[in-house]
């Protein structure tokens, strides 16, 4: 069967493939295969080997689809893995606990209150207006480095299972174009690890923590200057929820 890979987080793959293989994961760079070809010629008690050895060299195919297949195979008999595609019903998703990895068909939505372009432009404006934000010029370069549009995170969630499942996916791990983001809302399969269980309330997204990386001092100055800006306010939801780290999304 062939799949369309939409998202793949290689850092998470490296981490959990190593754990799934009990720390024995090896990344092959090159393999050799030696083949002896020939026969044996005998004259009474004299034998002469005829033939030659050939060495075949090649590199292991090490792309995202092959890594995903390897990880899923390594998880099959793991007690901390739950496959909702071929095993338990998705109604048992509440049985998930921290440290578990699961696979399930799970359409994802980007929250309506999240506008990555508007947030990016607003934060850029804050950077330019150093006097009002109170950021020292010495911190400006550090802030500008942290504001990298290609590295932003997108808040995604699913509320169709009776419990909200949410995550923050990395824009630079997407294998689709920005104008194809609506594909996330289709019946895709996700492979993910449970990160945290929330009761009653959770923050789906906080621009000053999740969109950019600011130290506490710089974040406090920004919070003071944008307190009335709803676009840069955290998205908080009153509900139980499961936060997950998404390793892959495919259909």
Tab-separated table of C-alpha atoms in Angstrom:
chain	number	residue	atom	x	y	z
A	1	UNK	CA	0.000	0.000	0.000
A	2	UNK	CA	1.223	3.501	-0.814
A	3	UNK	CA	0.817	6.531	1.440
A	4	UNK	CA	0.975	10.270	0.976
A	5	UNK	CA	3.303	11.650	3.651
A	6	UNK	CA	2.139	15.092	4.792
A	7	UNK	CA	4.295	15.758	7.855
A	8	UNK	CA	7.409	14.153	9.326
A	9	UNK	CA	9.362	15.318	12.381
A	10	UNK	CA	12.805	13.772	11.985
A	11	UNK	CA	14.020	14.836	15.444
A	12	UNK	CA	11.156	12.959	17.115
A	13	UNK	CA	11.774	9.970	14.845
A	14	UNK	CA	15.437	9.833	15.917
A	15	UNK	CA	14.453	9.952	19.595
A	16	UNK	CA	11.683	7.356	19.595
A	17	UNK	CA	13.271	4.966	17.101
A	18	UNK	CA	16.254	4.738	19.452
A	19	UNK	CA	13.986	4.076	22.452
A	20	UNK	CA	11.903	1.529	20.526
A	21	UNK	CA	15.080	-0.366	19.676
A	22	UNK	CA	16.377	-0.301	23.261
A	23	UNK	CA	19.137	2.144	22.442
A	24	UNK	CA	20.559	-0.028	19.674
A	25	UNK	CA	19.579	2.142	16.702
A	26	UNK	CA	22.269	2.398	14.023
A	27	UNK	CA	22.246	4.694	11.023
A	28	UNK	CA	23.941	2.820	8.187
A	29	UNK	CA	26.086	4.822	5.810
A	30	UNK	CA	27.245	2.021	3.520
A	31	UNK	CA	26.943	-1.757	3.218
A	32	UNK	CA	29.107	-4.340	1.510
A	33	UNK	CA	27.996	-7.643	0.048
A	34	UNK	CA	30.647	-10.159	-0.961
A	35	UNK	CA	29.766	-12.947	-3.383
A	36	UNK	CA	32.075	-15.829	-4.360
A	37	UNK	CA	31.588	-17.040	-7.888
A	38	UNK	CA	33.377	-20.017	-9.408
A	39	UNK	CA	34.077	-23.688	-8.901
A	40	UNK	CA	36.790	-26.189	-8.085
A	41	UNK	CA	38.981	-28.085	-10.541
A	42	UNK	CA	40.488	-31.372	-9.248
A	43	UNK	CA	43.284	-33.611	-10.492
A	44	UNK	CA	43.612	-36.597	-8.169
A	45	UNK	CA	44.671	-35.006	-4.864
A	46	UNK	CA	45.277	-31.574	-6.349
A	47	UNK	CA	42.476	-29.016	-6.172
A	48	UNK	CA	42.530	-25.524	-7.636
A	49	UNK	CA	39.905	-22.917	-6.767
A	50	UNK	CA	38.593	-21.109	-9.802
A	51	UNK	CA	36.538	-17.992	-9.406
A	52	UNK	CA	36.594	-14.499	-7.994
A	53	UNK	CA	34.984	-12.394	-5.312
A	54	UNK	CA	32.901	-9.348	-6.109
A	55	UNK	CA	32.017	-6.592	-3.681
A	56	UNK	CA	28.759	-4.714	-4.090
A	57	UNK	CA	28.484	-1.354	-2.391
A	58	UNK	CA	25.423	0.755	-1.823
A	59	UNK	CA	23.854	3.215	0.581
A	60	UNK	CA	20.849	2.406	2.733
A	61	UNK	CA	17.765	4.283	1.530
A	62	UNK	CA	17.218	6.649	4.431
A	63	UNK	CA	14.354	8.967	3.522
A	64	UNK	CA	11.258	9.989	5.480
A	65	UNK	CA	8.919	7.206	4.205
A	66	UNK	CA	11.473	4.456	4.900
A	67	UNK	CA	12.121	5.868	8.377
A	68	UNK	CA	8.389	5.949	9.134
A	69	UNK	CA	8.009	2.298	8.071
A	70	UNK	CA	11.017	1.303	10.213
A	71	UNK	CA	9.650	3.101	13.270
A	72	UNK	CA	6.182	1.567	12.973
A	73	UNK	CA	7.662	-1.928	12.609
A	74	UNK	CA	9.863	-1.403	15.663
A	75	UNK	CA	6.799	-0.381	17.709
A	76	UNK	CA	4.558	-3.339	16.833
A	77	UNK	CA	5.308	-5.431	19.946
A	78	UNK	CA	5.965	-2.536	22.308
A	79	UNK	CA	3.770	-2.350	25.426
A	80	UNK	CA	3.725	1.447	25.184
A	81	UNK	CA	2.289	1.461	21.650
A	82	UNK	CA	-1.409	1.471	20.737
A	83	UNK	CA	-2.585	1.030	17.151
A	84	UNK	CA	-6.142	2.317	16.789
A	85	UNK	CA	-6.041	1.448	13.084
A	86	UNK	CA	-5.843	-2.318	13.510
A	87	UNK	CA	-6.611	-2.857	17.188
A	88	UNK	CA	-8.573	-0.966	19.811
A	89	UNK	CA	-11.407	1.403	18.940
A	90	UNK	CA	-10.581	5.101	19.057
A	91	UNK	CA	-13.140	5.373	21.879
A	92	UNK	CA	-10.392	3.929	24.097
A	93	UNK	CA	-8.161	6.928	23.473
A	94	UNK	CA	-8.854	8.024	27.061
A	95	UNK	CA	-6.790	5.006	28.148
A	96	UNK	CA	-3.657	6.657	26.804
A	97	UNK	CA	-1.087	7.715	29.361
A	98	UNK	CA	2.153	9.661	29.208
A	99	UNK	CA	5.034	7.929	27.407
A	100	UNK	CA	2.650	6.077	25.056
A	101	UNK	CA	2.867	6.284	21.266
A	102	UNK	CA	-0.272	5.703	19.215
A	103	UNK	CA	-1.477	5.567	15.627
A	104	UNK	CA	-4.978	6.702	14.682
A	105	UNK	CA	-7.030	8.319	11.948
A	106	UNK	CA	-7.413	11.844	13.261
A	107	UNK	CA	-8.405	14.899	11.189
A	108	UNK	CA	-6.736	18.046	12.525
A	109	UNK	CA	-7.849	21.663	12.538
A	110	UNK	CA	-5.827	24.842	12.891
A	111	UNK	CA	-7.606	27.012	15.459
A	112	UNK	CA	-9.636	29.821	13.872
A	113	UNK	CA	-8.084	32.420	16.205
A	114	UNK	CA	-4.599	31.635	14.900
A	115	UNK	CA	-3.294	33.761	12.017
A	116	UNK	CA	0.416	33.092	11.553
A	117	UNK	CA	0.949	35.921	9.060
A	118	UNK	CA	-0.772	38.501	11.255
A	119	UNK	CA	1.171	37.345	14.327
A	120	UNK	CA	4.445	37.485	12.410
A	121	UNK	CA	3.773	41.019	11.164
A	122	UNK	CA	2.717	42.246	14.609
A	123	UNK	CA	5.851	40.851	16.229
A	124	UNK	CA	7.957	42.424	13.499
A	125	UNK	CA	6.320	45.771	14.242
A	126	UNK	CA	7.118	45.337	17.928
A	127	UNK	CA	10.755	44.761	17.069
A	128	UNK	CA	10.930	47.953	15.022
A	129	UNK	CA	9.352	49.995	17.804
A	130	UNK	CA	12.087	49.401	20.381
A	131	UNK	CA	11.315	52.490	22.464
A	132	UNK	CA	7.734	51.446	23.138
A	133	UNK	CA	8.537	47.799	23.861
A	134	UNK	CA	11.459	48.677	26.099
A	135	UNK	CA	13.785	46.162	24.461
A	136	UNK	CA	17.418	47.159	24.478
A	137	UNK	CA	19.152	47.461	21.125
A	138	UNK	CA	21.555	44.752	22.257
A	139	UNK	CA	18.610	42.330	22.462
A	140	UNK	CA	17.216	43.213	19.050
A	141	UNK	CA	19.506	40.906	17.100
A	142	UNK	CA	18.706	38.006	19.413
A	143	UNK	CA	14.986	38.654	19.018
A	144	UNK	CA	15.270	38.946	15.243
A	145	UNK	CA	17.003	35.557	15.124
A	146	UNK	CA	14.226	33.946	17.166
A	147	UNK	CA	11.584	35.355	14.806
A	148	UNK	CA	12.165	32.890	11.956
A	149	UNK	CA	9.001	32.373	9.908
A	150	UNK	CA	10.165	28.990	8.582
A	151	UNK	CA	10.512	27.608	12.137
A	152	UNK	CA	7.162	28.623	13.596
A	153	UNK	CA	4.725	26.156	15.158
A	154	UNK	CA	1.071	25.739	14.197
A	155	UNK	CA	-1.587	24.857	16.821
A	156	UNK	CA	-3.667	21.886	15.635
A	157	UNK	CA	-6.372	19.947	17.448
A	158	UNK	CA	-9.175	17.388	17.159
A	159	UNK	CA	-12.323	17.525	19.306
A	160	UNK	CA	-14.247	14.601	17.775
A	161	UNK	CA	-13.255	11.859	20.250
A	162	UNK	CA	-14.908	13.208	23.409
A	163	UNK	CA	-11.545	14.565	24.571
A	164	UNK	CA	-9.560	17.283	22.817
A	165	UNK	CA	-6.266	16.081	21.351
A	166	UNK	CA	-3.901	18.894	20.432
A	167	UNK	CA	-0.359	19.554	19.329
A	168	UNK	CA	1.966	22.160	17.895
A	169	UNK	CA	3.397	21.057	14.559
A	170	UNK	CA	6.565	22.567	13.130
A	171	UNK	CA	6.108	24.429	9.867
A	172	UNK	CA	9.499	23.269	8.570
A	173	UNK	CA	8.442	19.604	8.997
A	174	UNK	CA	5.449	19.955	6.681
A	175	UNK	CA	5.786	18.173	3.340
A	176	UNK	CA	2.941	20.141	1.752
A	177	UNK	CA	2.697	23.752	0.651
A	178	UNK	CA	1.108	26.434	2.799
A	179	UNK	CA	-1.896	26.645	0.466
A	180	UNK	CA	-2.502	22.914	1.052
A	181	UNK	CA	-2.896	23.127	4.837
A	182	UNK	CA	-6.573	22.206	4.548
A	183	UNK	CA	-5.325	18.643	3.859
A	184	UNK	CA	-4.701	18.379	7.606
A	185	UNK	CA	-8.485	18.283	8.081
A	186	UNK	CA	-8.902	15.117	6.026
A	187	UNK	CA	-8.981	11.557	7.411
A	188	UNK	CA	-5.228	11.287	7.812
A	189	UNK	CA	-3.348	8.856	10.017
A	190	UNK	CA	-1.165	10.375	12.715
A	191	UNK	CA	1.668	8.741	14.634
A	192	UNK	CA	2.164	10.597	17.899
A	193	UNK	CA	3.455	10.358	21.464
A	194	UNK	CA	1.419	11.486	24.457
A	195	UNK	CA	3.142	14.452	26.091
A	196	UNK	CA	0.770	15.604	28.831
A	197	UNK	CA	-2.765	15.064	30.170
A	198	UNK	CA	-4.760	18.191	31.100
A	199	UNK	CA	-7.792	18.453	33.365
A	200	UNK	CA	-10.383	21.243	33.091
A	201	UNK	CA	-8.276	23.808	31.185
A	202	UNK	CA	-5.282	24.066	28.868
A	203	UNK	CA	-3.472	26.576	26.666
A	204	UNK	CA	-3.644	25.545	23.041
A	205	UNK	CA	-1.192	28.197	21.895
A	206	UNK	CA	0.790	31.090	23.355
A	207	UNK	CA	2.445	33.228	20.636
A	208	UNK	CA	5.198	34.532	22.910
A	209	UNK	CA	6.161	31.000	23.974
A	210	UNK	CA	5.297	28.859	20.963
A	211	UNK	CA	5.692	31.180	17.991
A	212	UNK	CA	9.085	32.544	19.000
A	213	UNK	CA	11.671	31.769	21.664
A	214	UNK	CA	12.027	34.663	24.089
A	215	UNK	CA	13.752	34.689	27.444
A	216	UNK	CA	11.645	35.612	30.483
A	217	UNK	CA	12.821	39.225	30.574
A	218	UNK	CA	12.011	39.921	26.918
A	219	UNK	CA	8.691	38.095	27.176
A	220	UNK	CA	7.637	40.230	30.148
A	221	UNK	CA	8.393	43.430	28.212
A	222	UNK	CA	6.363	42.220	25.260
A	223	UNK	CA	3.443	41.127	27.420
A	224	UNK	CA	3.354	44.611	28.910
A	225	UNK	CA	3.264	46.267	25.484
A	226	UNK	CA	0.672	43.977	23.857
A	227	UNK	CA	-1.738	43.417	26.740
A	228	UNK	CA	-4.667	44.794	24.683
A	229	UNK	CA	-3.802	42.935	21.478
A	230	UNK	CA	-6.107	39.912	21.202
A	231	UNK	CA	-4.220	38.374	18.268
A	232	UNK	CA	-1.113	37.933	20.421
A	233	UNK	CA	-3.047	36.677	23.453
A	234	UNK	CA	-2.806	32.986	24.450
A	235	UNK	CA	-5.574	30.683	23.182
A	236	UNK	CA	-6.960	29.041	26.332
A	237	UNK	CA	-9.737	26.422	26.284
A	238	UNK	CA	-11.819	25.083	29.181
A	239	UNK	CA	-11.821	21.312	28.700
A	240	UNK	CA	-9.931	18.111	29.440
A	241	UNK	CA	-7.273	17.469	26.814
A	242	UNK	CA	-4.356	15.319	25.702
A	243	UNK	CA	-1.288	17.103	24.368
A	244	UNK	CA	0.720	15.023	21.898
A	245	UNK	CA	3.945	15.280	19.937
A	246	UNK	CA	3.182	14.410	16.323
A	247	UNK	CA	5.880	12.353	14.644
A	248	UNK	CA	4.151	11.864	11.288
A	249	UNK	CA	0.927	12.581	9.410
A	250	UNK	CA	0.053	10.583	6.313
A	251	UNK	CA	-2.930	9.471	4.269
